[in-house]
Amino acid sequence: MKLASIQLPIWKPRSISTPGAFDVDPEFMTAPMPKILWIELTSKCPFDCAFCTRKVRFGAGRHLDFDLYGRLIAELDSPDFIGLNYSGESIYYPKLLEAIALATSTGAATELVTAFSTISEPLLRGIVESGLDRLAISLHTMDPQQYQRIYRFGSLELLKRRVADFLEWKAKLGVQKPRLDFCFVAMSENLDQLQAVAEYAIAAGVPELSIHPIIGRHLVPHDFSTELVKSRLRDEFKGALRDAIHAVRGPHPGFTLNVLNPDLDPEPRLSRAPAYYAPALPTQARIYSCDQSPFESVHILSSGNVVVCEVHDEVSLGNLATQSLREIWTGERYHEFRRRYVSASVPECRTCVWKLAYEPQQWTSGVIVADGMSPQLLRGWHSHEGADLIWGKKEALVAIANPYRRKRVRIAGVLPHANGGESNHLAVSCNHRQIGGFDNRSAAFASFDVVLSLPEEWDRLYLVLWTSHLHCPSLHTSTSDSRDLGVGLTRVEVCD
């Protein structure tokens, strides 16, 4: 998001101390409770998509116990995101609208991914009225015959009617949500359909298309040997997919295409700045985070099993039928996994394509965002955009060293305004102690530059920046940016 009209604080350069090799303390890194949750309401699904492993792994499937779901939601503490889907088709969950209502009551951004074509009209209207933030429809072709071969249930014509009904209901009710997006699973057989799907999305007012190259995590009956060698994308397929994406971007430069597999990067590089790195991790490198970070995200399966992520979804760290989420999240099995994760000693994580990795450097006593992404921006940050500002989420964590045990810390950045005439408050804590903040009482973004006193002379400072209100650009402007923005940080450092 561009902020040309905002006057950012200007600081003179100063020397930055380097007191030893940077390492991550998983205890400080971990959120008190999960911020990001993917909840599998059901592993049942009448669709039998060619690429899906659900039937092979779960057979007929099962529904998540609704009472268990209710207890889970009641435990959450200010979550950022709740996705109500995983392997099954959530529109067949008997209490879907009730589940959405509970999820939205937490204040989290909510999402549902669905094949959608067989949704009933009452349920469709209920979803439009539900307060759900994002409805993502899986759409992999605009060819009716190919649709049948891929999905083996429903029809393309029925899907198009349901999309038209959805848009009509939104217009009738005058609501902005749910935002409609499309998801496209890229295979050799449907690459020639990417252009048609994108054009249909544009015509329907859909702001972005997410592209998921086929993955080979589990065996399926369909032959994907032209796309995959073992579980990795073939170079030939990656080249063909890049060409197909380029063909869409050419005539539609303003349309957003999100490619959700870093393995498509033709020249992955490691540096001191954390970034996606799909190849196997070299010995000296470390994992900064991943798309499903064990420090803030969790998966709940319909069985009640709690798992770290999709890669580790066959290893349960506990079950909600016998334990609370807090007991599992703070339990020894999760602790042990996180300790191994930060030391890059989990084999599956070392080879995972969705990891963000970096070459370890020295601790610094400040983070200057204009210098690039830093591994000391630990948790709760959106991607660095190559500018002098990085956006945090509702709660964001940054660590800096304090080798000379100075007594103050200086923080500068931008705080969005709240809507409805309220004040937006930035609260700052250090090592679990509140140290101050900043209030934006205006009706516009406000820059700030504050110096806060430390209650103790710690040699490591773990600073949590928490905002009382979030700003979502896509809800208030014409941009397709659907991020929830908390505080924008330009710089933080210890000072005299």
CSV table of C-alpha atoms in Angstrom, one decimal, residues 3-10 413-414 445-448:
chain,number,residue,atom,x,y,z
A,3,LEU,CA,1.7,6.1,1.5
A,4,ALA,CA,3.2,8.9,-0.5
A,5,SER,CA,1.1,11.4,1.3
A,6,ILE,CA,2.3,10.4,4.8
A,7,GLN,CA,5.3,12.1,6.2
A,8,LEU,CA,7.5,9.4,7.7
A,9,PRO,CA,10.0,10.1,10.5
A,10,ILE,CA,13.5,10.8,9.3
A,413,GLY,CA,6.0,4.2,11.9
A,414,VAL,CA,2.4,4.8,10.7
A,445,PHE,CA,-3.2,7.7,8.8
A,446,ALA,CA,-0.9,9.2,11.3
A,447,SER,CA,2.9,8.9,11.5
A,448,PHE,CA,4.5,8.6,14.9
